Tab-separated table of C-alpha atoms and ligand atoms in Angstrom:
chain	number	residue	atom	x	y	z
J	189	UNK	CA	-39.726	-21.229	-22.973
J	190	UNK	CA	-40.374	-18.070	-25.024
J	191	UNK	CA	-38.473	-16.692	-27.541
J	192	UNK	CA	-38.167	-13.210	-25.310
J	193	UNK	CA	-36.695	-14.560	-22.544
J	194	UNK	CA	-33.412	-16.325	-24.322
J	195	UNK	CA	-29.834	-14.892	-25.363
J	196	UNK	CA	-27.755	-16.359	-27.647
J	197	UNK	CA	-23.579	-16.101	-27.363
J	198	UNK	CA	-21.568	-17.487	-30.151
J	199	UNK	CA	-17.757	-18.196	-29.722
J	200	UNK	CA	-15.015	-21.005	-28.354
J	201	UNK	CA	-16.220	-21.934	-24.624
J	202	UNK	CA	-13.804	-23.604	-22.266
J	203	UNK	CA	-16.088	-24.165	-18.675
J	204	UNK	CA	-14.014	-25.317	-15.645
J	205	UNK	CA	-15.127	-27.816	-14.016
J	206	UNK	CA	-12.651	-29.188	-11.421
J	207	UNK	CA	-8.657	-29.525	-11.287
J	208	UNK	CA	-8.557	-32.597	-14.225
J	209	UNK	CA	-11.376	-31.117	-16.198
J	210	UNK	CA	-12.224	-28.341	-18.406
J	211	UNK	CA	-15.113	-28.628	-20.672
J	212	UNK	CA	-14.309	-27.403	-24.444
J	213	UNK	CA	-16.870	-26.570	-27.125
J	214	UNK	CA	-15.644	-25.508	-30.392
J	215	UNK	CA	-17.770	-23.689	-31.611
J	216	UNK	CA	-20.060	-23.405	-28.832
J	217	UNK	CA	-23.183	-22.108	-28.139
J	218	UNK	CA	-24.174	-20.742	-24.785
J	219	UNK	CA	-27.719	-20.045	-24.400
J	220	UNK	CA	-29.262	-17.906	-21.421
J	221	UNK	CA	-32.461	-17.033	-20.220
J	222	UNK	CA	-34.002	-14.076	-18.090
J	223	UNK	CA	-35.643	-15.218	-15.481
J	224	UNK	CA	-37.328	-13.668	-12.367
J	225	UNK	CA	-34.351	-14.177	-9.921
J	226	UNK	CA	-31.977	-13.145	-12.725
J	227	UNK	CA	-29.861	-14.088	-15.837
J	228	UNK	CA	-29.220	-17.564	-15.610
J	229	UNK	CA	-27.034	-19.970	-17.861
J	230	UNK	CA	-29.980	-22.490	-19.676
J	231	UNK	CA	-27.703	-24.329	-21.608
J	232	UNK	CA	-23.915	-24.854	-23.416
J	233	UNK	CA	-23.678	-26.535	-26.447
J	234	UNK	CA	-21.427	-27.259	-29.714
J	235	UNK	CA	-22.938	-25.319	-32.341
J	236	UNK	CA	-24.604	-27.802	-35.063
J	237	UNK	CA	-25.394	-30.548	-32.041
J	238	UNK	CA	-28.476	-30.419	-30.589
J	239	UNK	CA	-29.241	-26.718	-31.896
J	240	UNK	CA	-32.380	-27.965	-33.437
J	241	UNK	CA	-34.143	-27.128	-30.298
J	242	UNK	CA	-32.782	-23.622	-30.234
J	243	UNK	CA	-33.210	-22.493	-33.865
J	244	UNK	CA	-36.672	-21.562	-33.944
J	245	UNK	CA	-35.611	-18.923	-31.100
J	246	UNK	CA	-32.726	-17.686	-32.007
J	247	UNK	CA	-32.664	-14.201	-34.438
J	248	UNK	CA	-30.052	-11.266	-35.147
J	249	UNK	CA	-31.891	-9.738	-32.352
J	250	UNK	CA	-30.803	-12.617	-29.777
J	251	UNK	CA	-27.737	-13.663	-30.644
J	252	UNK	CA	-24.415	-12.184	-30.259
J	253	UNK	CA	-21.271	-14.046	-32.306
J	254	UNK	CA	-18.185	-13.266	-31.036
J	255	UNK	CA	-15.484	-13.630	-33.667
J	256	UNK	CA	-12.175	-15.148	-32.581
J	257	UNK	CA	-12.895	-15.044	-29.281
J	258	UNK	CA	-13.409	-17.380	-26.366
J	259	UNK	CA	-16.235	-17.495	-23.431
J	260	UNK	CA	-15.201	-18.565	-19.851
J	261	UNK	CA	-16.169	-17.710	-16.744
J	262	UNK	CA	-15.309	-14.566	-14.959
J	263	UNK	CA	-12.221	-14.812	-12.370
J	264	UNK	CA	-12.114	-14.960	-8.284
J	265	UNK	CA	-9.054	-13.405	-6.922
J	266	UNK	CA	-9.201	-15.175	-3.373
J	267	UNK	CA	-6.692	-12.947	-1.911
J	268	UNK	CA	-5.572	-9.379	-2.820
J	269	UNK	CA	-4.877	-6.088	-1.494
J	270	UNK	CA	-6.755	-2.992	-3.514
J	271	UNK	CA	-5.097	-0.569	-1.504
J	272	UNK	CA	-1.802	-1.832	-2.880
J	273	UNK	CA	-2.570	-1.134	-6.728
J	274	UNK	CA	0.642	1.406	-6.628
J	275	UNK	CA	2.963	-0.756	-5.020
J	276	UNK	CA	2.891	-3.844	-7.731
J	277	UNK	CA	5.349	-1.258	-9.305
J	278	UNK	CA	7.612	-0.578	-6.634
J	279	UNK	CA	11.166	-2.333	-5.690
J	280	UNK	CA	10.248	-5.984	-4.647
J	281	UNK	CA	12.128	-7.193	-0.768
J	282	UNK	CA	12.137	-9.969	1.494
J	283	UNK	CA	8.589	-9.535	2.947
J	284	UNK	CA	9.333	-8.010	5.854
J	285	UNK	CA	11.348	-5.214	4.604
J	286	UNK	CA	9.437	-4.467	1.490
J	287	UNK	CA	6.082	-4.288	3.629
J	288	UNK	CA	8.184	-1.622	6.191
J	289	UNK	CA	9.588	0.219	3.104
J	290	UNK	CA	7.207	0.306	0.479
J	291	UNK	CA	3.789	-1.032	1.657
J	292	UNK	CA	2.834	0.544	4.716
J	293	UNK	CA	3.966	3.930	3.641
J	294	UNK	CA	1.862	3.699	0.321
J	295	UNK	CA	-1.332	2.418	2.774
J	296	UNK	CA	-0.815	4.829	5.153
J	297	UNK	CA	-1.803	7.075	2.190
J	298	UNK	CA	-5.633	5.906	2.270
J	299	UNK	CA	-6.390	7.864	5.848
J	300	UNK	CA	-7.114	10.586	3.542
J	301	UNK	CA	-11.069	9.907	2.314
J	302	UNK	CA	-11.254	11.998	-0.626
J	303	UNK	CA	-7.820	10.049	-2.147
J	304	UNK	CA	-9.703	6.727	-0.653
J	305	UNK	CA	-12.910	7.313	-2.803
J	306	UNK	CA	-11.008	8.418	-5.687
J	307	UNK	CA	-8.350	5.565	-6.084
J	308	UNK	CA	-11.758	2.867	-5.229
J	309	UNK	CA	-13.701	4.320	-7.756
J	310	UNK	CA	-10.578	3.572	-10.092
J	311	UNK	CA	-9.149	0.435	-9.056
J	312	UNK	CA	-12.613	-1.448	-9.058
J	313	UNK	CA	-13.456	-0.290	-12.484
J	314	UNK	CA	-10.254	-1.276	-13.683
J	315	UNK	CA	-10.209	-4.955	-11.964
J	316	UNK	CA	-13.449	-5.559	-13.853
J	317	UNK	CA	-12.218	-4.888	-16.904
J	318	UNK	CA	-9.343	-7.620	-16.072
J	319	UNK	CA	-12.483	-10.136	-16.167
J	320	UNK	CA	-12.211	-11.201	-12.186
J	321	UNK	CA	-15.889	-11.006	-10.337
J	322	UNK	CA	-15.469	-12.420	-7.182
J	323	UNK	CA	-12.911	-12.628	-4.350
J	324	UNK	CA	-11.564	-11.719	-1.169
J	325	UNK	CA	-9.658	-8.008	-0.809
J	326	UNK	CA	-8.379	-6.705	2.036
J	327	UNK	CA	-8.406	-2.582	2.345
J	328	UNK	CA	-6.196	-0.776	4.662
J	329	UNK	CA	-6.996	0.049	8.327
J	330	UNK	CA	-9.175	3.067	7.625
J	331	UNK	CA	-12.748	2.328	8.164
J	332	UNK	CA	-13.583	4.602	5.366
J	333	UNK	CA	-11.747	2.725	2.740
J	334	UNK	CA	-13.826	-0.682	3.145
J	335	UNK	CA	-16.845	1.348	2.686
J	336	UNK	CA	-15.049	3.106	-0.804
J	337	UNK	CA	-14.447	-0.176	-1.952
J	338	UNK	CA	-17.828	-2.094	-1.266
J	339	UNK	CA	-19.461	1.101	-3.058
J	340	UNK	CA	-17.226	0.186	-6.282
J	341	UNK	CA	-16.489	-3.328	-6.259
J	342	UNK	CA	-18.858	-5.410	-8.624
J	343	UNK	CA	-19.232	-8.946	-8.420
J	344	UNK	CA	-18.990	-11.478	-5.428
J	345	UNK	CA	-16.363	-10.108	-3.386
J	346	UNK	CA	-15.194	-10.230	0.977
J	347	UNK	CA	-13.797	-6.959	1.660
J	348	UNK	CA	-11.662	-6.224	5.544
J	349	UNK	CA	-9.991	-3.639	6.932
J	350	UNK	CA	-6.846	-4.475	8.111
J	351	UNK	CA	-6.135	-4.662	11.671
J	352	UNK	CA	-2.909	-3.417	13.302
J	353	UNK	CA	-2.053	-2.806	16.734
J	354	UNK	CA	0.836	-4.338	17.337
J	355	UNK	CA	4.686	-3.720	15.594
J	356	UNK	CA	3.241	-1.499	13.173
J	357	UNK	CA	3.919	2.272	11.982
J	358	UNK	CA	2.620	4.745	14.564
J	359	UNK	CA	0.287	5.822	11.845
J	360	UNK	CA	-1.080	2.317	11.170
J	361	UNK	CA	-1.150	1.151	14.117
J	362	UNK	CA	-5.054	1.427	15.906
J	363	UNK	CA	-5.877	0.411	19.856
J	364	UNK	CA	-7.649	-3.098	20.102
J	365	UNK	CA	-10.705	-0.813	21.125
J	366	UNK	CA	-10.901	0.987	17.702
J	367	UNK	CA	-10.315	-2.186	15.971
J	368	UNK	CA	-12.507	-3.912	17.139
J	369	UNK	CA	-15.341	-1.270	17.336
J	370	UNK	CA	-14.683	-0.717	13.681
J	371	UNK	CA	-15.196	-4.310	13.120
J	372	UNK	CA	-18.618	-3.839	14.930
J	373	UNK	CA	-19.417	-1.118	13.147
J	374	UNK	CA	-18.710	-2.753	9.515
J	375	UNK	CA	-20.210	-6.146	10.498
J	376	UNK	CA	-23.695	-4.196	11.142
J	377	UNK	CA	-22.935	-2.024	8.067
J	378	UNK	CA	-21.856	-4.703	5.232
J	379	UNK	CA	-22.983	-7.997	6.804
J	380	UNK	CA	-21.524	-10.539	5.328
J	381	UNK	CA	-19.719	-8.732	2.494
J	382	UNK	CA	-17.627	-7.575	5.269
J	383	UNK	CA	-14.149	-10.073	5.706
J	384	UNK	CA	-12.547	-9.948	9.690
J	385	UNK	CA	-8.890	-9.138	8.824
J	386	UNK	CA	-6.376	-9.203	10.770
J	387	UNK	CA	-2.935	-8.437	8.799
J	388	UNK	CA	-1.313	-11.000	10.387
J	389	UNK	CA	-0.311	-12.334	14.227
J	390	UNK	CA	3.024	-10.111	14.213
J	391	UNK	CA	0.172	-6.835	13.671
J	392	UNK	CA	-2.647	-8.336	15.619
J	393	UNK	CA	-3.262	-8.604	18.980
J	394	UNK	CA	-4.728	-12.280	19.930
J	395	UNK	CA	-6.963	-10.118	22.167
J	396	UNK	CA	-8.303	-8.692	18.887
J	397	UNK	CA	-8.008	-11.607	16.959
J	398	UNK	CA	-10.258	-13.999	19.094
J	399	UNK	CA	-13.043	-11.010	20.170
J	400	UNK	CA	-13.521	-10.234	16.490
J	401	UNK	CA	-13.333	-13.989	15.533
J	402	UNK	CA	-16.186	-14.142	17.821
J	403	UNK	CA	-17.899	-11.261	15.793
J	404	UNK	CA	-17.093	-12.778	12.412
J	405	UNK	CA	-18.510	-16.186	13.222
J	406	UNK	CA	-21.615	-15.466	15.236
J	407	UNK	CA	-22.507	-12.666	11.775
J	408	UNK	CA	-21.437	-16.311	9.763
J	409	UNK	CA	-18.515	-13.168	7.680
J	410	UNK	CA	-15.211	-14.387	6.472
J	411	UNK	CA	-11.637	-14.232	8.396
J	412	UNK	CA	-8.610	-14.148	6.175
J	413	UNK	CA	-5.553	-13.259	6.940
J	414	UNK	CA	-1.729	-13.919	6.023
J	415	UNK	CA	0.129	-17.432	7.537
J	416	UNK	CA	3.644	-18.464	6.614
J	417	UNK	CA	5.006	-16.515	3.760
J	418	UNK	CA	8.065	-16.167	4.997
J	419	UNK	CA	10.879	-18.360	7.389
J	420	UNK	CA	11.567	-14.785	9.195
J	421	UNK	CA	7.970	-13.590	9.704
J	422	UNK	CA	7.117	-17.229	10.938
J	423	UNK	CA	10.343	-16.932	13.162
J	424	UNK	CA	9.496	-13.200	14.240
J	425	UNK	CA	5.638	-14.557	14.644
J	426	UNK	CA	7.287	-17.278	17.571
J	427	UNK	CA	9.184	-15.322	19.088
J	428	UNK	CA	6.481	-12.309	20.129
J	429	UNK	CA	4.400	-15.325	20.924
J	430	UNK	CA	6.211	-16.825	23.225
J	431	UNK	CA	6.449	-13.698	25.571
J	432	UNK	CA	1.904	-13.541	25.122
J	433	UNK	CA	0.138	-15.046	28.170
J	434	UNK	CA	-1.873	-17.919	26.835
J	435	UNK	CA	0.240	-18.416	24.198
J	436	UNK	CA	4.088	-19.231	25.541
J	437	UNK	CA	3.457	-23.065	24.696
J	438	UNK	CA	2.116	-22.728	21.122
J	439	UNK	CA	5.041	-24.439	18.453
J	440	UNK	CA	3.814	-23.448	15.438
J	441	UNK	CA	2.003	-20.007	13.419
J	442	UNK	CA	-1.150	-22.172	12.872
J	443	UNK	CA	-1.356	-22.838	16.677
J	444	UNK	CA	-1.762	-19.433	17.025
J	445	UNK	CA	-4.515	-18.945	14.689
J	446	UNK	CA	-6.303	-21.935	15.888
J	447	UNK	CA	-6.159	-20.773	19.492
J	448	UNK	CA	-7.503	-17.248	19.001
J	449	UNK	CA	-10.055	-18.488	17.109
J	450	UNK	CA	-9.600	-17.543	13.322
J	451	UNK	CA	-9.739	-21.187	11.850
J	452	UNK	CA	-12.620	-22.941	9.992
J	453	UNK	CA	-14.487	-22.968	7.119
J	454	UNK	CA	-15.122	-19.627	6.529
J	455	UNK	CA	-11.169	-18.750	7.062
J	456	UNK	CA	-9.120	-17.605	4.071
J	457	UNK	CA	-4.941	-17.919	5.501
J	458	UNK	CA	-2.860	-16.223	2.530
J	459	UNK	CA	0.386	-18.082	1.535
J	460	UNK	CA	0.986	-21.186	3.609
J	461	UNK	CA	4.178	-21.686	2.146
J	462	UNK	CA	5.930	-22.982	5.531
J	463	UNK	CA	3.797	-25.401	6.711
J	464	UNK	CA	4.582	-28.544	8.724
J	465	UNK	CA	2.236	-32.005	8.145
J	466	UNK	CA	0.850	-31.046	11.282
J	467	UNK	CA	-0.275	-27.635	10.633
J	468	UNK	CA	-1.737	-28.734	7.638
J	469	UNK	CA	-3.666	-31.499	9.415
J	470	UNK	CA	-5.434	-28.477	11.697
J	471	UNK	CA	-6.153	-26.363	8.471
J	472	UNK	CA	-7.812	-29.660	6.763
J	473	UNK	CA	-9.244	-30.528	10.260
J	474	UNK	CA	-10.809	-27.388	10.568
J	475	UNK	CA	-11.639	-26.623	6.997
J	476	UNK	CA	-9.571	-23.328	6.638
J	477	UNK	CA	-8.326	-22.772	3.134
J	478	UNK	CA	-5.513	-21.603	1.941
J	479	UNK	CA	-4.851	-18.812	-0.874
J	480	UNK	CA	-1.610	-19.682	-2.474
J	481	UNK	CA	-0.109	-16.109	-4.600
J	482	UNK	CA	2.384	-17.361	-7.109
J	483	UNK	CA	2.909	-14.091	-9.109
J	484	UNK	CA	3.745	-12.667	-5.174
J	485	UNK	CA	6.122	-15.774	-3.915
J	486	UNK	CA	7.761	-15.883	-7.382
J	487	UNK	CA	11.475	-14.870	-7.366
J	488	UNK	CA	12.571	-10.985	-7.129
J	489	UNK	CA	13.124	-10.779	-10.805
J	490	UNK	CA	10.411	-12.080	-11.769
J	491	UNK	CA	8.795	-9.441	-9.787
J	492	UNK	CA	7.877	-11.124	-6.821
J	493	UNK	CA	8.571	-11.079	-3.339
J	494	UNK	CA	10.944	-14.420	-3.862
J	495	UNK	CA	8.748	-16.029	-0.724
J	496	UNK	CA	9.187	-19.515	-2.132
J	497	UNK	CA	7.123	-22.432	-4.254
J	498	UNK	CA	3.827	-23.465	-2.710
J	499	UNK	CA	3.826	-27.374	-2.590
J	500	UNK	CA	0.096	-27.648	-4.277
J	501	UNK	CA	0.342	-31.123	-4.252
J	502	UNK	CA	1.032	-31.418	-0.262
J	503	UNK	CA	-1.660	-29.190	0.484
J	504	UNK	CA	-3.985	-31.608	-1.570
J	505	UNK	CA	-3.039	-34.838	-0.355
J	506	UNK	CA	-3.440	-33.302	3.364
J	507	UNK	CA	-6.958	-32.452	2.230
J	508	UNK	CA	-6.547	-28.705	2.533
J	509	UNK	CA	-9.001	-26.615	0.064
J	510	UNK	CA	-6.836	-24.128	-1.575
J	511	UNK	CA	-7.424	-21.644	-4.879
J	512	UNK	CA	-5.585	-18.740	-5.841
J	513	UNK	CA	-4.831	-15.000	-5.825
J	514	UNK	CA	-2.963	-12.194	-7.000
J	515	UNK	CA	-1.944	-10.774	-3.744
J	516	UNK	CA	-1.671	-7.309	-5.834
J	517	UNK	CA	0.741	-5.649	-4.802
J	518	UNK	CA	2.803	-8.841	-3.929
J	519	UNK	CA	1.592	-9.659	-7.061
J	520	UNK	CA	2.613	-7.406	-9.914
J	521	UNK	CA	-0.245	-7.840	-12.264
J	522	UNK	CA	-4.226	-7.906	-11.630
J	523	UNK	CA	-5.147	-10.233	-14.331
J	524	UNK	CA	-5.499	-14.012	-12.729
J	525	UNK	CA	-4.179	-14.926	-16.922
J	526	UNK	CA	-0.741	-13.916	-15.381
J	527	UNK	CA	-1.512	-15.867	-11.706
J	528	UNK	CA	-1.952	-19.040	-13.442
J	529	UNK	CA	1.019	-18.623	-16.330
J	530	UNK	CA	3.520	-18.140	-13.217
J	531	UNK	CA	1.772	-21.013	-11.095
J	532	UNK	CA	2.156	-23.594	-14.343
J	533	UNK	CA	5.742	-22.009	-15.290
J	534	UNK	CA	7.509	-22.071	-11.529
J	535	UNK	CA	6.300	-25.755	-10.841
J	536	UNK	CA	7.489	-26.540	-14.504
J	537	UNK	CA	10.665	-24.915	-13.879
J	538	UNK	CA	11.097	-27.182	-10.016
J	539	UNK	CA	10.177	-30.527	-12.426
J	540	UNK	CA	7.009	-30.673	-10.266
J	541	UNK	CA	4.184	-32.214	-12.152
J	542	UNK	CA	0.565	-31.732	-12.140
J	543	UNK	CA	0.369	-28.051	-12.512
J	544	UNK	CA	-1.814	-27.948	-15.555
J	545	UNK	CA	-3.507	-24.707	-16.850
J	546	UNK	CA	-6.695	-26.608	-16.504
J	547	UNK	CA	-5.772	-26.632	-12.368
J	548	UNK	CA	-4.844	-23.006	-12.620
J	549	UNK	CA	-8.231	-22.052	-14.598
J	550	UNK	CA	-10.670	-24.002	-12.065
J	551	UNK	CA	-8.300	-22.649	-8.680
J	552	UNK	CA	-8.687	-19.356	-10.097
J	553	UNK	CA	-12.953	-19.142	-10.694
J	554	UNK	CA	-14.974	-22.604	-9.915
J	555	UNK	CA	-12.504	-23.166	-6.380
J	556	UNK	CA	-13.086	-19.474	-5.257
J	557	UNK	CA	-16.589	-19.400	-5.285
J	558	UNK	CA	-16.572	-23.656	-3.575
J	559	UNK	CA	-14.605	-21.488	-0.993
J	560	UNK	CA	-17.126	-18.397	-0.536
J	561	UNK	CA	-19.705	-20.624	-0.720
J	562	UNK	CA	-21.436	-19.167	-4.216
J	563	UNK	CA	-20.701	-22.372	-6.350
J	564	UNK	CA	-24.210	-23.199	-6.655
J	565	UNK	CA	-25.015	-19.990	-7.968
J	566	UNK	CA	-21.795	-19.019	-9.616
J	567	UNK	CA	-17.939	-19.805	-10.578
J	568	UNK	CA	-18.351	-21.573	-14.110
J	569	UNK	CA	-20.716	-21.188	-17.011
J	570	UNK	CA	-22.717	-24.405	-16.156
J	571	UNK	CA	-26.584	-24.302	-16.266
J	572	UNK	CA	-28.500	-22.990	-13.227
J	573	UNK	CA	-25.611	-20.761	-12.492
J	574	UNK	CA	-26.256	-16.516	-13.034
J	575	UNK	CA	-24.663	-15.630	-16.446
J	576	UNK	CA	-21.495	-14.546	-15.353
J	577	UNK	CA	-18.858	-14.667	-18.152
J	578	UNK	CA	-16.131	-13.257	-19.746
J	579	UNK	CA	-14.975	-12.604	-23.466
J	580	UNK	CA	-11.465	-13.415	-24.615
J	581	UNK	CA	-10.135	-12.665	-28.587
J	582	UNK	CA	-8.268	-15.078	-29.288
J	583	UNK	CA	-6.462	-14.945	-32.983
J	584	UNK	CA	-5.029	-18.352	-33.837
J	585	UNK	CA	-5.397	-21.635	-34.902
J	586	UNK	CA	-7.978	-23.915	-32.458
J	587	UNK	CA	-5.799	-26.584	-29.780
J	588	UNK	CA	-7.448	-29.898	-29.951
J	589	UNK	CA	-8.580	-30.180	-26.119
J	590	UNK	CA	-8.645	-27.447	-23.745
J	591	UNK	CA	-5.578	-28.076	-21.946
J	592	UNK	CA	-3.674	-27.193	-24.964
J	593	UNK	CA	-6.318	-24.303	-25.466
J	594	UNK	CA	-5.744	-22.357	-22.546
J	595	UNK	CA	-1.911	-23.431	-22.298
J	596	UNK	CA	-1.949	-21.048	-25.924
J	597	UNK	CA	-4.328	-17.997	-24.281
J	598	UNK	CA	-2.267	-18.235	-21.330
J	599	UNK	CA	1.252	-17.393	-22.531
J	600	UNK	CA	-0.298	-14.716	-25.102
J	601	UNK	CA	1.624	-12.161	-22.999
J	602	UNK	CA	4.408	-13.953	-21.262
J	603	UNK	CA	6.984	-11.242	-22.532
J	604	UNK	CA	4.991	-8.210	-21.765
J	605	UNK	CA	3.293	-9.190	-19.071
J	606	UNK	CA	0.743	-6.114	-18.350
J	607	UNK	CA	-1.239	-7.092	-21.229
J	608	UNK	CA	-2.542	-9.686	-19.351
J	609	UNK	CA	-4.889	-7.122	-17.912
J	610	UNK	CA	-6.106	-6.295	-21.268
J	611	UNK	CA	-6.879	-9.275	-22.357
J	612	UNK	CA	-10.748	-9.606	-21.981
J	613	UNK	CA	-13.400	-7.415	-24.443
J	614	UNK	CA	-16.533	-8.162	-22.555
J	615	UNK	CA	-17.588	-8.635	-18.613
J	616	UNK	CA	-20.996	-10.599	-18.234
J	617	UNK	CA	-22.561	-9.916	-14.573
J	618	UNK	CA	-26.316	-11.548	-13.794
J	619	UNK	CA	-26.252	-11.913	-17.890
J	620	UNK	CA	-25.707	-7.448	-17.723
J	621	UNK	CA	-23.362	-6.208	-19.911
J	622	UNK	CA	-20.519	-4.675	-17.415
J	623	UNK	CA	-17.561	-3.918	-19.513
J	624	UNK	CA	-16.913	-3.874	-22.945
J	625	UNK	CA	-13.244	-2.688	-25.097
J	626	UNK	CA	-13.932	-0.158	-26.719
A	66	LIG	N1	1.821	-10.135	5.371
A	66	LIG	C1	1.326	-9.128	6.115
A	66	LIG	N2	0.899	-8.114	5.346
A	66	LIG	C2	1.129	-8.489	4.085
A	66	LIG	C3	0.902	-7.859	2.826
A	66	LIG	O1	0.406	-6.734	2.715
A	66	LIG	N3	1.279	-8.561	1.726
A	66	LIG	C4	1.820	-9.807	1.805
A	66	LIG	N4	2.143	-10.438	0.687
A	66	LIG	N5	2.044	-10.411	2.967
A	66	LIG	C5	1.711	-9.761	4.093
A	67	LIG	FE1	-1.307	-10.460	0.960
């Protein structure tokens, strides 16, 4: 250990660690170190115990006290569309119509590369200033737009194109040949930063599901995609589906999946609202996880698409890994503060139980990266991990445990609900300063 090779961070520090625990240290210490591979987290500590073996090191040089403010790890937004970032403020519809009326025209918008690069270059910087580092994102169909968004994105994130070539807009729609030499193409380009996405079964061919599948896999990429939002997309889904060859047999959305090849454990399915004991015995069966939205199933006027309540507590007991997402623009707001407010608050409001703000915190950064794979590397603040953190004010009198802690940071902006997504001062990547408020 040498004294120029340590950091020193001074503030609150709440550190998920799984759906019943949150660590709490108040005051804490986190201590870093620079090491060859990186930034990495050396140790977290309650200021006064056991600094003894720190204070020779630490000097005004090293340390950085943040006043009022709590440290906690940055977010992963398992499921969101970047390419939507105008429509969170448009009308909100039954699925189905609101993706006809409002979605597709606004993605149809990104075939244009100049507007693509512009609006990346944008959106990225903005979601790291919301304090998420990690996630899945699908793009629109344009090739060009995946490779707008890779260039800007920082952090850990999956990024698809969408694939459509079936009951979609004339100018969305692609032929399974383009789609799937596009997938090709990205898979080569982006490796495994690249995420095989098709929209969902009513816009994807099986033909294109199970050939790119194929891809994905053999390249070890992602596959996400949308399942059971909705009871008329999952009744629209059957009823194309029973007219496919191979498929006129298949009872249920998952069956479909499964049989073109787009479960397992590197499969993301968005929603699974609808889903019968059965299905969820294939996703646990097969590993798949499911993204559940909250902000983007919440009721209309609470600016959702009113898809219905996720049953978290289902999903569990069946074994199925799940974390969370914003599904911007499903979603309305980028921050995952707001994602886990309307997750607690809905399955308050439905006397469900169980959906503490300790849950939402570890679904929405430790379960992500358990999901992608990174949790050995990144996801909380624990030591070993790169120093990836964020800084959160936070005015106010201390809550005795964390629970109560984050139950106050999280409602900060329940009545004015966009300044969730300025809620964070500083972004910690690889222990590099990415963001600070000015
Ligand atoms: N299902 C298919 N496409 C979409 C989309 O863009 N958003 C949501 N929420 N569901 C979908
Ligand atoms: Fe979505």
């Amino acid at each position: 250990m040498s004294k120029q090779n340590l950091r020193f961070y001074v503030a609150t520090i709440l550190n998920p660690i799984n759906d019943k625990k949150c660590e709490y240290f108040n005051p804490g210490l986190l201590v870093v170190e620079e090491k060859k591979k990186g930034v990495v987290i050396k140790d977290l500590l309650q200021l006064g115990k056991g600094l003894d073996k720190y204070e020779d090191f630490m000097s005004d040089e090293n340390t950085t006290h943040f006043e009022d403010a709590i440290i906690m790890p940055g977010f992963f937004d398992m499921h969101f569309h970047w390419v939507q970032d105008d429509v969170r403020e448009m009308p909100k519809d039954n699925l189905l119509t609101w993706l006809e009326n409002y979605t597709f025209p606004t993605e149809t918008k990104f075939a244009n590369k100049t507007y693509a690069k512009k609006r990346a270059k944008e959106f990225f910087a903005r979601l790291t200033t919301t304090g998420t580092i990690g996630g899945a994102c699908y793009s629109s169909i344009h090739e060009h737009a995946v490779e707008a968004a890779i260039d800007n994105v920082q952090g850990h994130f999956v990024i698809g194109n969408v694939l459509m070539n079936m009951y979609s807009p004339k100018k969305l729609t692609q032929t399974e040949t383009e789609s799937l030499e596009i997938t090709k193409r990205l898979i080569q380009k982006f490796k495994t930063k690249h995420a095989f996405t098709p929209r969902f079964a009513i816009t994807t061919t099986p033909e294109v599901m199970s050939k790119g599948a194929k891809m994905a896999d053999k390249a070890k990429c992602f596959k996400q995609t949308h399942l059971s939002e909705t009871p008329n997309e999952i009744e629209f889904v059957l009823s194309i589906y029973k007219n496919i060859p191979g498929f006129e047999d298949v009872k249920t959305y998952t069956d479909i999946y499964e049989r073109s090849g787009m479960l397992g454990e590197r499969s993301l399915m968005g929603h699974g609202i609808y889903l019968s004991d059965k299905e969820l015995k294939t996703l646990s069966k097969t590993k798949t996880s499911v993204i559940h939205c909250p902000t983007s199933n919440a009721p209309i006027k609470e600016r959702g698409l009113g898809s219905g309540l996720f049953d978290f507590k289902k999903t569990e007991k069946a074994k199925v890994r799940w974390a969370l997402g914003s599904d911007i623009g499903g979603g309305p707001i980028l921050s995952m503060f707001d994602v886990i407010r309307s997750f607690v608050d809905q399955n308050a409001k439905k006397k469900v139980t169980g959906a503490t703000h300790t849950k939402g915190l570890y679904r929405s950064t430790l379960a992500g990266a358990e999901i992608l794979g990174l949790d050995k590397k990144t996801g909380n603040i624990s030591p070993g991990k790169s120093a990836n953190f964020i800084v959160v004010p936070f005015k106010g009198e201390a809550a005795k445990n964390a629970e109560l802690m984050l139950e106050k940071v999280v409602n900060t902006h329940k009545k004015k609900r966009e300044d969730y997504d300025k809620m964070v001062s500083h972004v910690y990547l690889d222990g590099k300063l990415l963001f600070s408020k000015k």
